[in-house]
XYZ file of C-alpha atoms in Angstrom:
531
model
C -20.500 19.578 -25.388
C -20.978 16.439 -27.502
C -23.918 14.080 -27.038
C -21.608 11.439 -25.573
C -20.753 13.715 -22.610
C -24.070 15.501 -22.141
C -25.040 15.904 -18.483
C -21.447 15.860 -17.209
C -21.547 19.172 -15.264
C -24.663 18.139 -13.354
C -23.396 14.643 -12.597
C -19.971 15.951 -11.614
C -21.427 18.438 -9.127
C -23.688 15.813 -7.616
C -20.918 13.195 -7.431
C -18.510 15.616 -5.769
C -21.162 16.443 -3.206
C -21.913 12.827 -2.329
C -18.643 10.975 -3.056
C -15.999 13.697 -3.000
C -15.353 13.073 0.700
C -13.951 9.622 -0.157
C -10.784 11.409 -1.295
C -10.458 13.189 2.054
C -8.521 10.416 3.841
C -5.873 10.333 1.122
C -5.580 14.119 1.213
C -5.296 14.086 5.007
C -2.608 11.389 5.085
C -0.427 13.075 2.463
C -0.820 16.431 4.196
C 0.089 14.912 7.557
C 3.080 13.149 6.020
C 4.502 16.389 4.633
C 3.581 18.761 7.457
C 4.852 16.405 10.146
C 8.197 16.122 8.325
C 8.631 19.864 8.503
C 7.492 20.196 12.099
C 9.449 17.300 13.651
C 12.755 17.670 11.835
C 14.381 20.226 14.132
C 12.991 18.435 17.173
C 14.272 14.964 16.321
C 17.524 16.097 14.695
C 18.462 19.275 16.576
C 22.160 19.482 15.654
C 24.387 18.846 12.664
C 25.828 15.635 14.085
C 22.365 14.050 14.347
C 21.559 15.053 10.774
C 24.794 13.682 9.403
C 24.215 10.442 11.295
C 20.755 10.163 9.712
C 22.184 10.798 6.244
C 24.796 8.072 6.727
C 22.260 5.615 8.108
C 19.845 6.074 5.200
C 22.625 5.979 2.596
C 23.824 2.679 4.080
C 20.399 1.007 4.063
C 19.234 0.014 0.559
C 15.994 -1.455 1.937
C 14.807 1.989 3.063
C 15.807 3.447 -0.301
C 13.536 0.908 -1.976
C 10.496 2.583 -0.399
C 11.486 6.240 -0.157
C 13.950 6.641 -3.003
C 17.335 8.391 -2.885
C 18.101 10.619 0.086
C 19.703 13.530 -1.759
C 19.901 15.882 1.231
C 18.813 15.011 4.771
C 20.727 17.911 6.302
C 17.907 20.404 5.697
C 14.213 20.439 6.559
C 13.078 20.637 2.926
C 15.471 17.900 1.841
C 14.211 15.641 4.611
C 10.591 16.343 3.673
C 11.269 15.655 -0.001
C 12.886 12.307 0.794
C 10.185 11.246 3.248
C 7.141 12.480 1.310
C 7.761 12.494 -2.438
C 7.405 8.797 -3.255
C 4.887 7.900 -0.540
C 2.794 11.022 -1.105
C 2.571 10.278 -4.816
C 1.727 6.632 -4.124
C -1.113 7.568 -1.745
C -2.536 10.202 -4.102
C -2.455 7.670 -6.943
C -4.320 5.149 -4.806
C -7.044 7.684 -4.085
C -7.346 8.524 -7.773
C -7.576 4.845 -8.754
C -10.348 4.084 -6.288
C -12.240 7.229 -7.280
C -12.218 6.455 -11.005
C -13.095 2.766 -10.688
C -15.860 3.450 -8.159
C -17.457 6.074 -10.409
C -17.281 3.891 -13.524
C -17.178 0.097 -13.255
C -18.245 0.143 -9.616
C -21.521 1.805 -10.576
C -22.028 -0.671 -13.404
C -21.511 -3.606 -11.074
C -23.936 -2.223 -8.466
C -26.645 -1.235 -10.922
C -26.385 2.490 -10.191
C -25.175 3.149 -13.722
C -28.446 1.846 -15.204
C -30.397 4.179 -12.977
C -28.247 7.112 -14.083
C -28.556 6.048 -17.737
C -32.322 6.463 -17.488
C -31.713 10.232 -17.297
C -30.254 12.552 -19.892
C -26.669 11.331 -19.857
C -24.256 10.550 -22.663
C -22.329 7.312 -23.000
C -19.051 8.804 -21.776
C -20.531 11.001 -19.054
C -19.788 8.667 -16.146
C -16.201 8.092 -17.241
C -15.640 11.819 -17.674
C -17.200 12.416 -14.264
C -14.966 9.831 -12.572
C -11.897 11.241 -14.277
C -12.906 14.782 -13.332
C -13.361 13.825 -9.665
C -9.943 12.138 -9.536
C -8.241 15.069 -11.271
C -9.846 17.523 -8.863
C -9.022 15.357 -5.859
C -5.362 15.072 -6.891
C -5.205 18.822 -7.444
C -6.696 19.369 -3.985
C -3.948 17.203 -2.475
C -1.301 19.394 -4.062
C -2.923 22.687 -3.046
C -3.826 21.755 0.526
C -0.725 19.724 1.403
C 1.631 22.139 -0.370
C 0.008 25.224 1.173
C 0.034 23.866 4.713
C 3.635 22.710 4.322
C 4.682 26.257 3.369
C 2.670 27.714 6.281
C 4.406 25.302 8.692
C 7.873 26.409 7.610
C 8.693 24.614 4.383
C 10.473 26.522 1.616
C 8.006 27.879 -0.939
C 9.560 26.608 -4.177
C 10.660 23.305 -2.677
C 7.260 22.612 -1.096
C 5.195 23.602 -4.124
C 7.307 21.501 -6.475
C 6.938 18.568 -4.093
C 3.166 19.125 -3.991
C 3.019 19.212 -7.784
C 4.658 15.776 -7.978
C 1.795 14.375 -5.879
C -0.838 16.010 -8.088
C 0.753 14.865 -11.342
C 1.238 11.348 -10.003
C -2.471 11.279 -9.125
C -3.288 12.514 -12.621
C -1.140 9.846 -14.299
C -2.873 7.068 -12.404
C -6.238 8.637 -13.080
C -5.398 7.819 -16.682
C -4.207 4.331 -15.776
C -7.437 3.658 -13.865
C -9.558 5.025 -16.692
C -7.921 2.575 -19.106
C -8.108 -0.379 -16.698
C -11.798 0.360 -16.121
C -12.368 -0.412 -19.777
C -10.232 -3.560 -19.724
C -11.254 -5.349 -16.522
C -14.222 -7.685 -16.408
C -15.527 -5.946 -13.279
C -14.527 -3.283 -10.754
C -12.335 -5.677 -8.750
C -10.349 -6.682 -11.797
C -10.035 -3.072 -12.897
C -8.788 -2.054 -9.476
C -6.345 -4.971 -9.379
C -4.881 -3.969 -12.764
C -4.454 -0.345 -11.681
C -3.046 -1.058 -8.240
C -0.816 -3.794 -9.642
C 0.583 -1.347 -12.185
C 1.187 1.245 -9.474
C 2.838 -1.262 -7.127
C 5.084 -2.663 -9.857
C 6.266 0.771 -10.994
C 6.786 1.839 -7.378
C 8.998 -1.170 -6.568
C 10.907 -0.856 -9.840
C 11.529 2.836 -9.167
C 12.969 2.105 -5.724
C 14.954 -0.870 -7.008
C 16.519 1.174 -9.822
C 17.670 3.887 -7.439
C 18.864 1.466 -4.769
C 21.088 -0.554 -7.089
C 22.151 2.486 -9.120
C 20.688 1.014 -12.288
C 21.328 2.636 -15.701
C 19.721 6.022 -16.114
C 17.345 4.851 -18.833
C 15.573 2.604 -16.291
C 14.612 5.731 -14.344
C 13.262 7.577 -17.359
C 11.368 4.485 -18.531
C 9.291 4.660 -15.336
C 6.704 7.476 -14.917
C 7.302 7.474 -11.156
C 10.974 8.050 -11.906
C 10.021 11.278 -13.679
C 8.570 12.603 -10.444
C 11.683 11.578 -8.506
C 13.870 13.387 -11.017
C 12.205 16.726 -10.251
C 14.467 16.664 -7.168
C 12.592 19.031 -4.804
C 14.951 20.821 -2.411
C 17.739 19.883 -4.768
C 17.905 20.882 -8.417
C 14.181 21.806 -8.388
C 13.471 20.705 -11.976
C 9.922 21.489 -13.066
C 9.996 20.194 -16.621
C 9.619 16.437 -15.784
C 6.113 17.300 -14.614
C 5.256 17.995 -18.251
C 6.033 14.363 -19.105
C 3.505 13.246 -16.503
C 0.839 15.632 -17.826
C 1.460 14.437 -21.375
C 1.154 10.787 -20.301
C -2.111 11.596 -18.527
C -3.515 13.123 -21.718
C -2.501 10.090 -23.799
C -3.981 7.605 -21.340
C -7.283 9.516 -21.173
C -7.533 9.602 -24.962
C -6.970 5.827 -25.020
C -9.534 5.294 -22.239
C -12.298 7.204 -24.003
C -11.498 5.405 -27.273
C -11.779 2.029 -25.528
C -14.937 3.100 -23.673
C -16.753 3.562 -26.950
C -15.989 0.017 -28.035
C -16.993 -2.100 -25.060
C -20.357 -3.408 -23.940
C -22.076 -1.933 -20.921
C -21.149 -3.852 -17.762
C -18.421 -5.758 -19.607
C -14.699 -5.168 -20.000
C -12.534 -5.810 -23.014
C -11.322 -8.887 -21.119
C -14.508 -10.915 -20.840
C -14.756 -13.640 -18.192
C -15.321 -17.159 -19.441
C -18.579 -18.950 -18.752
C -18.878 -20.503 -15.330
C -19.685 -24.166 -14.697
C -23.232 -25.403 -15.132
C -23.323 -26.157 -11.448
C -21.444 -24.293 -8.736
C -18.609 -26.169 -7.059
C -18.501 -24.233 -3.784
C -20.382 -26.316 -1.212
C -19.895 -24.147 1.844
C -18.467 -20.864 3.136
C -14.904 -22.244 3.063
C -15.122 -23.076 -0.628
C -16.820 -19.762 -1.397
C -14.151 -17.750 0.395
C -11.420 -19.501 -1.574
C -13.354 -19.192 -4.823
C -13.608 -15.421 -4.445
C -9.944 -15.023 -3.520
C -8.263 -17.666 -5.679
C -7.312 -15.390 -8.562
C -5.778 -12.688 -6.401
C -4.052 -15.266 -4.190
C -2.269 -16.780 -7.172
C -1.270 -13.338 -8.436
C 0.065 -12.343 -5.013
C 2.034 -15.593 -4.749
C 3.821 -14.760 -7.971
C 4.404 -11.235 -6.703
C 6.011 -12.566 -3.517
C 8.396 -14.687 -5.530
C 9.537 -11.495 -7.226
C 9.654 -9.617 -3.923
C 11.826 -12.402 -2.550
C 14.362 -11.791 -5.305
C 14.262 -8.000 -4.788
C 14.721 -8.150 -1.013
C 17.096 -11.067 -1.311
C 19.329 -8.894 -3.488
C 19.396 -6.280 -0.724
C 20.388 -8.942 1.770
C 23.357 -9.929 -0.380
C 24.385 -6.334 -1.039
C 24.762 -5.565 2.673
C 28.014 -7.554 3.010
C 30.350 -4.566 2.690
C 28.088 -2.127 4.529
C 27.695 -3.801 7.911
C 30.354 -3.415 10.542
C 30.259 -3.030 14.310
C 30.504 0.782 14.206
C 28.539 1.435 11.020
C 25.455 3.692 10.806
C 23.417 0.605 9.955
C 24.189 -0.723 13.420
C 22.759 2.418 15.005
C 19.734 2.621 12.715
C 18.731 -1.020 12.547
C 20.547 -3.261 14.946
C 19.358 -1.466 18.064
C 22.006 -2.837 20.360
C 23.531 -5.797 18.512
C 27.125 -6.278 19.665
C 28.749 -8.517 17.060
C 28.949 -8.579 13.243
C 26.906 -11.780 13.183
C 24.209 -10.128 15.243
C 24.200 -7.152 12.887
C 23.662 -9.446 9.913
C 20.865 -11.189 11.756
C 19.180 -7.909 12.675
C 19.371 -6.696 9.096
C 17.853 -9.947 7.828
C 15.016 -9.512 10.346
C 14.443 -6.004 9.035
C 14.286 -7.244 5.438
C 11.859 -10.030 6.375
C 9.775 -7.538 8.375
C 9.308 -5.390 5.272
C 8.150 -8.461 3.377
C 5.813 -9.245 6.282
C 4.121 -5.852 5.953
C 3.418 -6.581 2.290
C 2.163 -10.063 3.267
C -0.582 -8.499 5.434
C -2.054 -6.468 2.567
C -3.793 -9.344 0.663
C -5.363 -10.591 3.897
C -6.765 -7.171 4.728
C -8.244 -7.171 1.228
C -9.877 -10.539 1.982
C -11.554 -9.065 5.061
C -12.644 -5.917 3.233
C -14.148 -8.137 0.557
C -16.474 -9.495 3.229
C -17.751 -5.950 3.695
C -18.111 -5.302 -0.026
C -19.996 -8.564 -0.533
C -22.230 -7.530 2.332
C -22.950 -4.088 0.859
C -23.744 -5.685 -2.513
C -26.420 -7.832 -0.830
C -24.613 -11.126 -1.471
C -24.272 -12.148 2.172
C -27.929 -12.144 3.209
C -28.848 -14.954 0.720
C -26.067 -17.029 2.309
C -27.421 -16.320 5.764
C -30.853 -17.494 4.544
C -29.416 -21.006 4.264
C -28.226 -23.186 7.122
C -24.932 -21.302 7.225
C -24.399 -19.528 10.537
C -22.889 -16.046 10.623
C -19.926 -17.186 12.682
C -19.168 -19.991 10.243
C -19.249 -17.641 7.267
C -16.999 -15.124 8.988
C -14.665 -17.868 10.230
C -14.107 -19.096 6.674
C -12.896 -15.684 5.551
C -10.833 -15.136 8.688
C -9.187 -18.544 8.298
C -8.259 -17.712 4.690
C -6.901 -14.325 5.728
C -4.681 -15.975 8.359
C -3.534 -18.777 6.059
C -2.361 -16.613 3.159
C 0.561 -14.943 5.016
C 2.005 -18.365 5.780
C 2.134 -19.117 2.067
C 3.546 -15.713 1.153
C 6.246 -15.742 3.813
C 7.171 -19.314 2.886
C 7.610 -18.336 -0.770
C 9.417 -15.022 -0.320
C 11.344 -16.258 2.737
C 12.705 -19.246 0.854
C 13.961 -17.097 -2.014
C 15.603 -14.661 0.407
C 17.087 -17.527 2.412
C 18.639 -19.128 -0.660
C 20.150 -15.848 -1.856
C 21.419 -14.889 1.602
C 22.970 -18.285 2.267
C 24.970 -18.030 -0.935
C 26.331 -14.565 -0.170
C 28.737 -15.446 2.646
C 26.636 -13.665 5.275
C 27.107 -16.379 7.875
C 23.510 -17.648 7.707
C 22.041 -20.757 6.153
C 18.774 -21.458 4.370
C 17.084 -23.091 7.330
C 17.854 -20.247 9.751
C 16.522 -17.498 7.524
C 13.495 -19.496 6.442
C 12.614 -20.292 10.053
C 12.837 -16.592 10.917
C 10.346 -15.888 8.111
C 7.833 -18.265 9.701
C 8.426 -16.830 13.186
C 7.209 -13.443 11.902
C 3.799 -14.856 10.848
C 2.073 -14.449 14.279
C 2.920 -10.734 14.171
C 1.345 -10.529 10.707
C -1.785 -12.121 12.172
C -1.963 -9.285 14.717
C -1.834 -6.715 11.900
C -4.630 -8.619 10.125
C -6.508 -8.829 13.427
C -7.207 -5.089 13.222
C -9.133 -5.650 9.981
C -10.968 -8.645 11.512
C -12.111 -6.410 14.356
C -13.070 -3.451 12.136
C -15.027 -5.443 9.533
C -16.758 -7.505 12.177
C -17.587 -4.854 14.759
C -17.238 -1.399 13.165
C -17.666 -1.767 9.361
C -18.814 1.852 8.989
C -15.177 2.858 9.356
C -13.875 0.135 7.062
C -10.901 2.284 6.045
C -9.595 1.744 9.593
C -8.917 -1.864 8.582
C -5.717 -0.538 7.015
C -4.669 1.033 10.332
C -2.577 -1.954 11.371
C -0.664 -2.021 8.087
C -0.097 1.737 8.058
C 1.047 1.987 11.675
C 3.332 -1.022 11.400
C 4.870 0.299 8.209
C 5.714 3.695 9.698
C 7.018 2.345 13.017
C 9.056 -0.510 11.541
C 10.665 1.463 8.752
C 11.205 4.823 10.424
C 11.018 4.198 14.171
C 14.677 3.273 14.877
C 16.108 6.004 12.648
C 13.758 8.634 14.078
C 14.551 7.643 17.672
C 11.043 6.554 18.607
C 10.798 5.572 22.295
C 10.363 1.907 23.152
C 6.660 2.328 23.963
C 6.056 3.748 20.470
C 8.114 1.026 18.792
C 6.149 -1.539 20.794
C 2.932 -0.547 19.000
C 4.208 -2.480 16.001
C 3.655 -6.234 16.352
C 6.862 -6.788 14.409
C 8.873 -5.155 17.212
C 7.975 -8.086 19.470
C 9.053 -10.812 17.004
C 11.790 -13.115 18.390
C 15.050 -12.689 16.487
C 16.132 -16.270 15.992
C 19.151 -15.209 13.896
C 20.852 -13.595 16.905
C 21.881 -14.881 20.302
C 19.621 -14.876 23.376
C 16.289 -15.164 21.578
C 13.370 -13.886 23.656
C 10.084 -15.658 22.854
C 7.784 -13.781 25.224
C 6.858 -11.180 22.596
C 5.271 -13.887 20.463
C 2.857 -14.684 23.278
C 1.824 -11.035 23.659
C 1.090 -10.494 19.968
C -0.868 -13.753 19.888
C -3.030 -12.560 22.761
C -3.796 -9.316 20.912
C -4.677 -11.290 17.779
C -7.062 -13.455 19.783
C -8.651 -10.389 21.361
C -9.136 -8.632 18.024
C -10.689 -11.792 16.552
C -13.082 -12.324 19.463
C -14.351 -8.747 19.258
C -14.712 -9.050 15.491
C -16.686 -12.310 15.694
C -18.937 -10.953 18.434
C -19.634 -7.817 16.431
C -20.373 -9.665 13.173
C -22.736 -12.045 14.965
C -24.794 -9.266 16.548
C -24.809 -6.314 14.162
C -27.116 -5.591 11.252
C -25.882 -6.529 7.786
C -25.396 -4.085 4.896
C -25.858 -0.962 7.026
C -23.946 2.176 6.043
């Protein structure tokens, strides 16, 4: 062991003991995703006709392919599990790896824990090697646990283990990405944003390439495409995994080389000097100051998302007909071609809406991180009331989706209006704004959690996760109405079809108000910075 990595075994054991459990939620979600696919398949699709109908519905819906990738075989349990779990399972494992690496490296530098550790017998690269080791072990655990339980629940051995290996290797690749970004970013937030942004971009590009049947080289230029090309429950190709392992090794070599050349507590991208005198004069200005950079980045991202989803809207022209599988999977009772187009546009805008909730949940979670880093108590020592501070962040969280839906909705509206779909710019754009109150309800879950139950801050993502699953899979998987109704988006008035019902908007608004009131009451009364 070199002097630069001395103390790694001890620190790794200690870190796994204290922080290893932070990977548990990602492991649990991926395992549940795979195991549930195996267990529910025969129940939801008991006969061949149901399975063929599902295959046709998914093949006819490019928006679903954007998220899950190509549906090579939905007529078997293993094929269904591979389609439902491969891309999402890899994405979730990669997210866990990113957070693990950044927390153990730049996160400790930002909090001051790294200086305390450095006072012991530790080498310069020990913390980075420890963070990388934890993420590699966590990703491996996902593959072993999820793959093993999938086999025990009835999944085919080779198909399930290959699928599990794609999750592990995806986690390893983004362990390398996070290790590099931790050396580049000015702080842990920037490092996380670089890593997650890279993951999100590659994920969308992978789905886009498959959905539009792009040239083959676009698949092989994307590391996530390598995992898709393993084709579990299909060709069962193992060799693309070697590409992912090789990329992991290259990225880790680069990360350790960069780590030796940067200053402690600083990234290769150094922030510029701040103004001589702060410009934020209250909690409203402070909330915007902390979120301005990410808000601008997300706005640009939603312009691009508008083009991606707008393309899907234009490509649906030849797929929608009164008796098509899309009508059964998405329209849920529409009775005319115009209504089918309107329902599909609502589905596309609903997917954009789910993405629009993510930045706002991050805003609310930043309140918790600022609190845990002891930056909120000094603010409370001034004349600023707790409710006013929390209101500033809540207001920003509720305002951002309006901007994002306006931007993405306008792009989609322009593209759809020019594709002879029978809709105009104003109609589609108005529908985008109508969805905003439902997004507020999703965000309301995070307002409640951060304000009243911050110890379970991960539950702030519950609204996004539940809405995503129900909106995207509910109609195709024959969820009952009460289950579909859990998603706020299910209650959104469909202004693009006849007989618009506005009562749902009132119900979701009441839930948003209730979540906010509980969150404000909890934040006003609870102790700050308590684990």
